mmCIF file of C-alpha atoms in Angstrom:
data_model
loop_
_atom_site.group_PDB
_atom_site.id
_atom_site.type_symbol
_atom_site.label_atom_id
_atom_site.label_comp_id
_atom_site.label_asym_id
_atom_site.label_seq_id
_atom_site.Cartn_x
_atom_site.Cartn_y
_atom_site.Cartn_z
ATOM 1 C CA UNK I 1 -0.292 -0.006 0.209
ATOM 2 C CA UNK I 2 2.096 2.217 0.397
ATOM 3 C CA UNK I 3 3.794 2.808 -3.421
ATOM 4 C CA UNK I 4 0.277 3.248 -3.891
ATOM 5 C CA UNK I 5 0.729 6.478 -1.462
ATOM 6 C CA UNK I 6 1.991 10.017 -3.383
ATOM 7 C CA UNK I 7 3.758 11.657 -0.746
ATOM 8 C CA UNK I 8 3.815 15.245 -2.570
ATOM 9 C CA UNK I 9 1.219 16.669 -4.758
ATOM 10 C CA UNK I 10 -2.006 19.128 -4.255
ATOM 11 C CA UNK I 11 -4.701 18.252 -1.800
ATOM 12 C CA UNK I 12 -6.153 15.511 -4.939
ATOM 13 C CA UNK I 13 -3.621 13.496 -4.484
ATOM 14 C CA UNK I 14 -4.178 14.217 -0.377
ATOM 15 C CA UNK I 15 -7.834 13.321 -0.840
ATOM 16 C CA UNK I 16 -6.800 10.130 -3.047
ATOM 17 C CA UNK I 17 -4.360 9.523 -0.423
ATOM 18 C CA UNK I 18 -5.872 9.239 2.844
ATOM 19 C CA UNK I 19 -8.686 7.968 0.945
ATOM 20 C CA UNK I 20 -6.386 4.975 0.785
ATOM 21 C CA UNK I 21 -4.836 4.812 4.250
ATOM 22 C CA UNK I 22 -8.253 4.820 6.004
ATOM 23 C CA UNK I 23 -9.557 1.854 3.464
ATOM 24 C CA UNK I 24 -5.933 0.111 4.394
ATOM 25 C CA UNK I 25 -6.977 0.818 8.388
ATOM 26 C CA UNK I 26 -10.646 -0.208 7.780
ATOM 27 C CA UNK I 27 -9.292 -3.604 5.857
ATOM 28 C CA UNK I 28 -6.909 -4.355 8.376
ATOM 29 C CA UNK I 29 -9.495 -4.067 11.598
ATOM 30 C CA UNK I 30 -12.094 -5.805 8.810
ATOM 31 C CA UNK I 31 -8.340 -8.816 8.691
ATOM 32 C CA UNK I 32 -8.377 -9.062 11.878
ATOM 33 C CA UNK I 33 -11.651 -9.937 13.189
ATOM 34 C CA UNK I 34 -11.715 -12.490 10.808
ATOM 35 C CA UNK I 35 -8.529 -13.716 11.893
ATOM 36 C CA UNK I 36 -9.888 -13.027 15.458
ATOM 37 C CA UNK I 37 -13.310 -15.749 14.639
ATOM 38 C CA UNK I 38 -11.137 -18.007 12.943
ATOM 39 C CA UNK I 39 -9.269 -19.214 15.962
ATOM 40 C CA UNK I 40 -12.030 -18.920 18.018
ATOM 41 C CA UNK I 41 -14.326 -20.756 15.529
ATOM 42 C CA UNK I 42 -10.319 -23.487 16.124
ATOM 43 C CA UNK I 43 -10.604 -23.677 19.273
ATOM 44 C CA UNK I 44 -14.724 -24.588 19.752
ATOM 45 C CA UNK I 45 -13.900 -27.113 16.855
ATOM 46 C CA UNK I 46 -11.146 -28.759 18.816
ATOM 47 C CA UNK I 47 -13.535 -28.344 22.010
ATOM 48 C CA UNK I 48 -16.170 -29.962 20.452
ATOM 49 C CA UNK I 49 -14.008 -32.691 18.401
ATOM 50 C CA UNK I 50 -12.366 -33.839 22.601
ATOM 51 C CA UNK I 51 -15.827 -34.700 23.711
ATOM 52 C CA UNK I 52 -17.073 -36.451 21.266
ATOM 53 C CA UNK I 53 -14.204 -38.921 21.455
ATOM 54 C CA UNK I 54 -13.732 -38.440 25.078
ATOM 55 C CA UNK I 55 -17.704 -39.783 25.264
ATOM 56 C CA UNK I 56 -16.877 -42.743 22.834
ATOM 57 C CA UNK I 57 -13.715 -43.722 24.614
ATOM 58 C CA UNK I 58 -15.609 -43.205 27.979
ATOM 59 C CA UNK I 59 -18.935 -45.542 26.929
ATOM 60 C CA UNK I 60 -16.230 -47.546 25.375
ATOM 61 C CA UNK I 61 -14.614 -47.917 29.055
ATOM 62 C CA UNK I 62 -18.105 -48.119 30.860
ATOM 63 C CA UNK I 63 -18.684 -51.825 28.261
ATOM 64 C CA UNK I 64 -14.761 -53.210 28.945
ATOM 65 C CA UNK I 65 -15.491 -51.774 32.824
ATOM 66 C CA UNK I 66 -19.406 -53.815 32.997
ATOM 67 C CA UNK I 67 -17.047 -57.601 30.361
ATOM 68 C CA UNK I 68 -14.689 -56.933 33.523
ATOM 69 C CA UNK I 69 -11.752 -55.956 31.078
ATOM 70 C CA UNK I 70 -9.934 -54.225 34.057
ATOM 71 C CA UNK I 71 -6.458 -54.405 30.707
ATOM 72 C CA UNK I 72 -8.774 -52.244 27.782
ATOM 73 C CA UNK I 73 -11.286 -50.237 31.021
ATOM 74 C CA UNK I 74 -7.539 -48.889 31.377
ATOM 75 C CA UNK I 75 -6.597 -48.637 28.360
ATOM 76 C CA UNK I 76 -9.573 -46.434 27.793
ATOM 77 C CA UNK I 77 -8.321 -44.117 30.691
ATOM 78 C CA UNK I 78 -5.246 -44.128 28.671
ATOM 79 C CA UNK I 79 -6.419 -42.222 25.546
ATOM 80 C CA UNK I 80 -8.546 -40.238 27.108
ATOM 81 C CA UNK I 81 -5.751 -38.571 29.096
ATOM 82 C CA UNK I 82 -4.351 -38.889 25.455
ATOM 83 C CA UNK I 83 -6.315 -36.519 24.443
ATOM 84 C CA UNK I 84 -6.965 -34.214 27.195
ATOM 85 C CA UNK I 85 -3.378 -33.159 26.276
ATOM 86 C CA UNK I 86 -3.316 -32.903 22.771
ATOM 87 C CA UNK I 87 -6.801 -30.946 23.675
ATOM 88 C CA UNK I 88 -4.613 -28.681 25.741
ATOM 89 C CA UNK I 89 -1.423 -28.437 23.882
ATOM 90 C CA UNK I 90 -3.661 -27.778 20.923
ATOM 91 C CA UNK I 91 -6.159 -25.155 23.133
ATOM 92 C CA UNK I 92 -1.941 -23.006 23.799
ATOM 93 C CA UNK I 93 -1.320 -23.123 20.083
ATOM 94 C CA UNK I 94 -4.515 -21.314 19.312
ATOM 95 C CA UNK I 95 -4.130 -18.907 21.708
ATOM 96 C CA UNK I 96 -0.094 -18.249 20.623
ATOM 97 C CA UNK I 97 -1.899 -17.376 17.244
ATOM 98 C CA UNK I 98 -4.208 -15.548 18.888
ATOM 99 C CA UNK I 99 -1.272 -13.109 20.659
ATOM 100 C CA UNK I 100 0.384 -13.346 17.247
ATOM 101 C CA UNK I 101 -1.581 -12.216 15.193
ATOM 102 C CA UNK I 102 -3.538 -9.701 17.617
ATOM 103 C CA UNK I 103 0.941 -8.266 17.751
ATOM 104 C CA UNK I 104 0.956 -7.941 14.323
ATOM 105 C CA UNK I 105 -2.483 -6.812 13.681
ATOM 106 C CA UNK I 106 -1.476 -3.926 16.973
ATOM 107 C CA UNK I 107 1.548 -3.261 14.638
ATOM 108 C CA UNK I 108 0.187 -2.515 11.660
ATOM 109 C CA UNK I 109 -2.515 -0.545 13.212
ATOM 110 C CA UNK I 110 0.183 1.416 14.428
ATOM 111 C CA UNK I 111 2.108 1.838 11.090
ATOM 112 C CA UNK I 112 -1.366 2.883 9.132
ATOM 113 C CA UNK I 113 -1.504 5.560 11.673
ATOM 114 C CA UNK I 114 1.675 6.669 11.349
ATOM 115 C CA UNK I 115 1.391 6.864 7.339
ATOM 116 C CA UNK I 116 -1.401 8.684 7.553
ATOM 117 C CA UNK I 117 -0.066 11.506 10.470
ATOM 118 C CA UNK I 118 3.495 11.807 7.453
ATOM 119 C CA UNK I 119 0.483 12.663 4.698
ATOM 120 C CA UNK I 120 -1.554 15.042 7.394
ATOM 121 C CA UNK I 121 2.255 16.903 7.896
ATOM 122 C CA UNK I 122 3.209 15.983 3.796
ATOM 123 C CA UNK I 123 -0.293 17.585 3.190
ATOM 124 C CA UNK I 124 0.094 20.642 6.121
ATOM 125 C CA UNK I 125 3.615 21.772 4.747
ATOM 126 C CA UNK I 126 2.570 21.972 1.402
ATOM 127 C CA UNK I 127 -0.283 25.429 2.013
ATOM 128 C CA UNK I 128 2.169 26.390 4.466
ATOM 129 C CA UNK I 129 4.392 26.535 1.285
ATOM 130 C CA UNK I 130 1.598 27.786 -0.778
ATOM 131 C CA UNK I 131 0.996 30.120 1.241
ATOM 132 C CA UNK I 132 4.394 31.441 2.279
ATOM 133 C CA UNK I 133 4.838 31.664 -1.720
ATOM 134 C CA UNK I 134 1.895 33.711 -2.195
ATOM 135 C CA UNK I 135 3.093 36.078 0.390
ATOM 136 C CA UNK I 136 6.419 36.161 -1.102
ATOM 137 C CA UNK I 137 4.759 37.429 -4.126
ATOM 138 C CA UNK I 138 2.154 39.966 -2.960
ATOM 139 C CA UNK I 139 5.408 41.590 -0.873
ATOM 140 C CA UNK I 140 7.619 41.092 -4.505
ATOM 141 C CA UNK I 141 4.726 42.942 -6.063
ATOM 142 C CA UNK I 142 4.352 46.053 -3.436
ATOM 143 C CA UNK I 143 8.212 45.981 -3.521
ATOM 144 C CA UNK I 144 7.970 47.075 -7.012
ATOM 145 C CA UNK I 145 4.903 49.188 -7.072
ATOM 146 C CA UNK I 146 7.180 50.877 -4.089
ATOM 147 C CA UNK I 147 9.764 51.355 -6.241
ATOM 148 C CA UNK I 148 7.754 52.723 -8.846
ATOM 149 C CA UNK I 149 5.720 55.137 -7.416
ATOM 150 C CA UNK I 150 8.906 56.425 -6.002
ATOM 151 C CA UNK I 151 10.536 56.128 -9.679
ATOM 152 C CA UNK I 152 6.674 58.913 -10.697
ATOM 153 C CA UNK I 153 7.286 60.752 -7.417
ATOM 154 C CA UNK I 154 11.267 61.634 -8.471
ATOM 155 C CA UNK I 155 10.075 62.824 -12.018
ATOM 156 C CA UNK I 156 7.569 64.750 -10.896
ATOM 157 C CA UNK I 157 10.057 66.747 -8.681
ATOM 158 C CA UNK I 158 12.559 67.008 -10.780
ATOM 159 C CA UNK I 159 9.588 68.603 -13.894
ATOM 160 C CA UNK I 160 8.597 70.634 -10.615
ATOM 161 C CA UNK I 161 12.280 71.929 -10.309
ATOM 162 C CA UNK I 162 12.505 72.177 -14.398
#
């Protein structure tokens, strides 16, 4: 997006550049929101998958306990523990991704806001330069006007003495 933003120029360029920056900010907010929703959905899917697996293993364990198969029942308990540990690991991974995405979002947002501030400073600088050039032009006109009137005044005085 940086290449799409001209650095200096007229008011039209400034407004176009600001529109690009504002659009980038809105896009960044939208993208961050979508990313957050995707990670929440992933967390929910992990929990539902684990819940279903645990329910199935509980059922199998009860059946094996009723059949008095203690070896099979303890194997089911071990699988349940494994599923719970895997769920915790995957939840920690999702949390880590959320933190990374949140930090990256804040950084991109800060950069876009800084770009907006730079554009505003460039615009105000350009406006000040235009005003200074305008004032300098007026002073030249006034100086040349006063020189002309001095020359005319001297010319009139010299005619009086003639």
